[in-house]
XYZ file of N, CA and C in Angstrom:
375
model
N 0.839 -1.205 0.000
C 0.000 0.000 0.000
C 0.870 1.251 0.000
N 1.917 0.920 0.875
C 2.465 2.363 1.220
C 3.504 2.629 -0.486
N 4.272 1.669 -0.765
C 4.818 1.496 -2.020
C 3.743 1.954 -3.320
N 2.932 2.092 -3.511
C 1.767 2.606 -4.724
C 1.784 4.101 -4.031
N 1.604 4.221 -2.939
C 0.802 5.848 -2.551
C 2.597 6.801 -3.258
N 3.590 6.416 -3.078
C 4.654 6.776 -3.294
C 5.165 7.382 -4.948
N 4.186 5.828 -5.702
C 4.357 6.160 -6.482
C 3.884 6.891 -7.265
N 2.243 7.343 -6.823
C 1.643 8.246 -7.364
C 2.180 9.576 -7.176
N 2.553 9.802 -5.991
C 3.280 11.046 -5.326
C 4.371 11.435 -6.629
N 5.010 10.718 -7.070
C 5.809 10.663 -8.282
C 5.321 11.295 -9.551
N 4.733 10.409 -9.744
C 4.029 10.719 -11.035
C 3.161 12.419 -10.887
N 2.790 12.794 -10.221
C 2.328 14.344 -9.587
C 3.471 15.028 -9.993
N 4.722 15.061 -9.320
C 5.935 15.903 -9.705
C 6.548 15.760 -10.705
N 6.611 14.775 -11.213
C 6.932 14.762 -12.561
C 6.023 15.020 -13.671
N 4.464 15.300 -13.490
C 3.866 16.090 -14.327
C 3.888 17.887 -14.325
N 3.675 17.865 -12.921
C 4.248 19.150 -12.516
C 5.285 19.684 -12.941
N 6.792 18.928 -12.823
C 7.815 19.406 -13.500
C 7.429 19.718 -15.058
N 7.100 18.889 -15.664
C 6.242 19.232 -17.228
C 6.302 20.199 -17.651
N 4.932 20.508 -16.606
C 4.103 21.783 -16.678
C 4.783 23.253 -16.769
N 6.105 23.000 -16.250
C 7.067 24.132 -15.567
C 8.126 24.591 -16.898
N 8.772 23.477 -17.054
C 9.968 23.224 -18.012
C 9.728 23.219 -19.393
N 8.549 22.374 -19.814
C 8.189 22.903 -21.178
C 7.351 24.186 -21.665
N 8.060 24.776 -22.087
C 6.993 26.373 -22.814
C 5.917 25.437 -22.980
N 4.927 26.078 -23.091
C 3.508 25.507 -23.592
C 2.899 26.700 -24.844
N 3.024 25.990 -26.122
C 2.479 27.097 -27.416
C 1.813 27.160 -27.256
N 1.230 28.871 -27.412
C -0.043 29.060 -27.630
C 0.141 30.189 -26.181
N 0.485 29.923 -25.555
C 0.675 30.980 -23.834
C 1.367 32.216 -24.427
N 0.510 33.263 -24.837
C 1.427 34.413 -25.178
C 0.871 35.443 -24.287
N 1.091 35.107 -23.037
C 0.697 36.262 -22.198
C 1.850 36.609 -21.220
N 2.365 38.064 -20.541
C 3.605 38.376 -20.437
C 3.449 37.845 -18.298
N 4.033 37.596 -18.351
C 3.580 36.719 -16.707
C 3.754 38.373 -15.920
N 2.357 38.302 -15.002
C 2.342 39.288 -13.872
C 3.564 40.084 -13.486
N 4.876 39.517 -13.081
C 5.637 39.722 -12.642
C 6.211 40.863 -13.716
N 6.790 39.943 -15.213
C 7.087 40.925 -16.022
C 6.148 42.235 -16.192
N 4.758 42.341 -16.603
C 4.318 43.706 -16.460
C 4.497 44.680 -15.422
N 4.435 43.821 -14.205
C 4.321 44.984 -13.138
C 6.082 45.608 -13.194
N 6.916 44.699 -13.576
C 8.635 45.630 -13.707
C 8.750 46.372 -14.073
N 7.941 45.797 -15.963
C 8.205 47.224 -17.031
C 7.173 48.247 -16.898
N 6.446 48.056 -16.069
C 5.762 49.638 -15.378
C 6.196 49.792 -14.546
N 6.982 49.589 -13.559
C 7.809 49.963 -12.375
C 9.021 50.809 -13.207
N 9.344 50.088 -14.621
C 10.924 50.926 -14.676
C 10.497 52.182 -15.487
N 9.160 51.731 -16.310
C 8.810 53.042 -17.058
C 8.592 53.921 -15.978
N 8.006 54.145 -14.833
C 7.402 55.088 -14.127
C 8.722 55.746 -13.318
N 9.533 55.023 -13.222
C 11.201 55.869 -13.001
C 12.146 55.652 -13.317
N 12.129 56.032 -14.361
C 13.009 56.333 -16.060
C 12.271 57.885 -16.610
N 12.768 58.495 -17.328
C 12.568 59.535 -17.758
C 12.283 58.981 -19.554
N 11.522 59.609 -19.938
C 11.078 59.810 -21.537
C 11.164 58.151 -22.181
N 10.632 57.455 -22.004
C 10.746 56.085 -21.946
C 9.782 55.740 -23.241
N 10.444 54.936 -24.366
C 9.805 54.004 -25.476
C 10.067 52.887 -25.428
N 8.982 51.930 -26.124
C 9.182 51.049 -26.220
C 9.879 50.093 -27.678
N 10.301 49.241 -27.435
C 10.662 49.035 -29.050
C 10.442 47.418 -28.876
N 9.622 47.016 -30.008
C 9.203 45.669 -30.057
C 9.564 44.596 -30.260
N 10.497 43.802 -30.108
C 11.243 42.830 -30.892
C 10.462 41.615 -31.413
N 10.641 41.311 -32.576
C 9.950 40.072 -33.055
C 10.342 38.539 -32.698
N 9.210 37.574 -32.678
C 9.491 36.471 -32.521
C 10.636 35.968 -32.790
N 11.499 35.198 -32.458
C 12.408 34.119 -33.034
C 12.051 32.415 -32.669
N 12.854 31.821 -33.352
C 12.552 30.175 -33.084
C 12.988 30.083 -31.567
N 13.658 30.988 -30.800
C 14.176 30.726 -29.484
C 13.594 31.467 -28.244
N 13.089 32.451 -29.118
C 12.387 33.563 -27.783
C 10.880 34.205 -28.340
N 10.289 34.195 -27.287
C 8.923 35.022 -28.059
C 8.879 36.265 -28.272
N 7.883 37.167 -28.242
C 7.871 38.442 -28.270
C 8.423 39.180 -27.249
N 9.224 39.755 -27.773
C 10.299 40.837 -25.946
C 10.127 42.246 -26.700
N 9.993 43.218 -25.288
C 9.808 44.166 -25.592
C 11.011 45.215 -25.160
N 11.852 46.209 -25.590
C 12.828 46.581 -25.012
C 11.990 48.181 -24.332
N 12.277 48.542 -23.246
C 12.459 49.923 -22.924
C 13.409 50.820 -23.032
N 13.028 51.984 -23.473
C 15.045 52.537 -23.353
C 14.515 54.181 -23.082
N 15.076 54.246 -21.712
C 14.809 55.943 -21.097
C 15.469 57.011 -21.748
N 15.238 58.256 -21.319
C 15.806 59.168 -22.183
C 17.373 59.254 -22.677
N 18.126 58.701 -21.800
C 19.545 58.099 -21.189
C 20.136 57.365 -21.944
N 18.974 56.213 -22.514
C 19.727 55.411 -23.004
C 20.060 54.087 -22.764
N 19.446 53.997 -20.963
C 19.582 52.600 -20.269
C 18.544 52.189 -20.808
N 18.742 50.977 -20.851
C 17.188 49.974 -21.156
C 17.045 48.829 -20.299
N 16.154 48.062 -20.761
C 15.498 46.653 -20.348
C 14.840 46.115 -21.001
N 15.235 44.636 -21.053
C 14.380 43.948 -22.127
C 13.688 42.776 -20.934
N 12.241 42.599 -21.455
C 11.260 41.881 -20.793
C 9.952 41.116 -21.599
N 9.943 39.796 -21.848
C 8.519 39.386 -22.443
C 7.202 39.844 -22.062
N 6.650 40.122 -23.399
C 5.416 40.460 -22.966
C 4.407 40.391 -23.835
N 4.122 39.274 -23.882
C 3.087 38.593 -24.243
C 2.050 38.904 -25.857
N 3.340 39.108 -26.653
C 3.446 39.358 -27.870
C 2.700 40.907 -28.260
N 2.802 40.905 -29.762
C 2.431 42.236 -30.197
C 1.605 42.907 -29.741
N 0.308 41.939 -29.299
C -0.900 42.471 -28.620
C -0.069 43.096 -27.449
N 0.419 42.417 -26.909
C 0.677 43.060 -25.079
C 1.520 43.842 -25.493
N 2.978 44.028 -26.574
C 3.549 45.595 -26.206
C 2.461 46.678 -26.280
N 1.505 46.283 -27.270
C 0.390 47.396 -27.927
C -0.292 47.953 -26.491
N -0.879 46.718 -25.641
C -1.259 47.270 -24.398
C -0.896 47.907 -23.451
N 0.682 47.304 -23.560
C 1.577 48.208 -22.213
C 2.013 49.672 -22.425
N 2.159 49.270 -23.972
C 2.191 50.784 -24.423
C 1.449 52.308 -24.282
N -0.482 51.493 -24.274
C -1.520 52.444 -23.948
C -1.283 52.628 -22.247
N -1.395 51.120 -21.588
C -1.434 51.471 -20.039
C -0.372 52.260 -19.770
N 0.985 52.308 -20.423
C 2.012 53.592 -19.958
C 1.622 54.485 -20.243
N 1.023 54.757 -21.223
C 1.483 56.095 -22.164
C 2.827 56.452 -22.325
N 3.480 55.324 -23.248
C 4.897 55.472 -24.030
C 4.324 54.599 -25.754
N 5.206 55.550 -26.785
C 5.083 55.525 -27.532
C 5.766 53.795 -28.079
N 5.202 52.978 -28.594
C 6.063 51.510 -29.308
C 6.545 51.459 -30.668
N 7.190 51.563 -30.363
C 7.913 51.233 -32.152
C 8.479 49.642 -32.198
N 8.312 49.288 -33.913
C 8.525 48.277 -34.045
C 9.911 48.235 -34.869
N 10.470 47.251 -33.920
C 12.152 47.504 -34.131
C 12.580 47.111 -35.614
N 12.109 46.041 -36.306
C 11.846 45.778 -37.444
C 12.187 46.885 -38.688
N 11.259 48.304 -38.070
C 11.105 49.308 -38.971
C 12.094 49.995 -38.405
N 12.071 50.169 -37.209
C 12.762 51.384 -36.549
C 14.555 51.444 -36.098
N 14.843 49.784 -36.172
C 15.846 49.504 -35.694
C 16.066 50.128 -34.255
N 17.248 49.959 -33.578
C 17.203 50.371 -31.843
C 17.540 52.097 -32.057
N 17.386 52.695 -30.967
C 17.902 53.867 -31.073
C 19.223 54.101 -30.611
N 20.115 55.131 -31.155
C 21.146 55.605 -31.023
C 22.077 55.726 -29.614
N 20.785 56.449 -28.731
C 20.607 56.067 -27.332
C 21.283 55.391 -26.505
N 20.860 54.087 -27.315
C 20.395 53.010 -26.459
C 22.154 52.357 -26.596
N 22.532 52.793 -28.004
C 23.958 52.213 -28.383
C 25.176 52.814 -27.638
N 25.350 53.969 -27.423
C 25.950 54.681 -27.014
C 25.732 54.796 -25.253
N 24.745 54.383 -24.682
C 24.592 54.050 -23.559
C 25.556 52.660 -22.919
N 25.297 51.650 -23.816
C 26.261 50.809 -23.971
C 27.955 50.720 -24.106
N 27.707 51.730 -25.127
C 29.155 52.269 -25.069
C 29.776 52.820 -23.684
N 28.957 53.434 -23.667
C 29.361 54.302 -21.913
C 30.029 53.108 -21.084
N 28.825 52.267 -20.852
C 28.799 51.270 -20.347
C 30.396 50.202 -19.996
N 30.524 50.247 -21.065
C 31.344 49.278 -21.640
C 33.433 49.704 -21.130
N 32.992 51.023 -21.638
C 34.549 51.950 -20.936
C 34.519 52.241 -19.555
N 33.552 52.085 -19.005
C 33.400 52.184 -17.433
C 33.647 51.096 -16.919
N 33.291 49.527 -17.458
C 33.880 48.311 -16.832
C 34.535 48.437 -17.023
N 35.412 48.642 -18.252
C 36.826 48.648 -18.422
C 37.758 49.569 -17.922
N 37.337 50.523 -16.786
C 38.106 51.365 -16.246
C 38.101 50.976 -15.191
N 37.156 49.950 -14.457
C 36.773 49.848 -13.189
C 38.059 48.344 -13.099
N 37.904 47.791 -14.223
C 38.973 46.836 -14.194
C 40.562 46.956 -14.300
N 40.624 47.840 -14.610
C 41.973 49.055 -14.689
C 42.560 49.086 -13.703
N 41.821 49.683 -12.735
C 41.535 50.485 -11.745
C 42.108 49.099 -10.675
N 41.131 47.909 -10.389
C 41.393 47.089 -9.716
C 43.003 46.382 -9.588
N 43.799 46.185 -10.844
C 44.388 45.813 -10.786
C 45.783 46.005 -10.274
């Protein structure tokens, strides 16, 4: 008896695990967590757009933010429909990167970025 109850217990977590580990197609909605961020970072960030990135065979729809600055964040969200939505619930403008490619911004922010580790590693040694 006790050997069967065990094994069902099994079979539970290992469907569960399933459930977890495999994407499931067709789920194009941006999970709670992600919306409430990218309205947390839009709301303190300055002059903030969005820019849309398209599907790939590896990732779904991600949406990038990039403040007036130049910093960004990239976060799923639950495809074209949902940048379109997060876009109205911000009130920030979406562009689709496709057309628009990234902004200048956003490159040169990076850049910044990039000579500052490398000074900080300088620095350490």
């Amino acid at each position: 008896m006790h050997h069967a109850e065990h094994h069902v217990h099994e079979e539970v977590d290992v469907g569960l695990f399933d459930r977890f580990s495999r994407p499931r197609a067709g789920r194009a909605s941006a999970s709670t967590g992600d919306a409430a961020y990218l309205a947390n970072w839009a709301r303190t960030h300055l002059g903030v757009e969005a820019y849309v990135e398209p599907q790939t065979t590896v990732t779904e729809v991600t949406v990038v933010l990039v403040a007036a600055d130049g910093e960004w964040t990239r976060r799923k969200v639950g495809g074209e429909r949902g940048a379109r939505k997060l876009g109205e619930d911000l009130r920030i403008p979406v562009y689709d990167v496709r057309k628009t490619g990234y902004p200048q911004r956003m490159r040169d922010f990076d850049a910044r970025r990039r000579i500052e580790r490398r000074r900080e590693r300088e620095r350490d040694l």
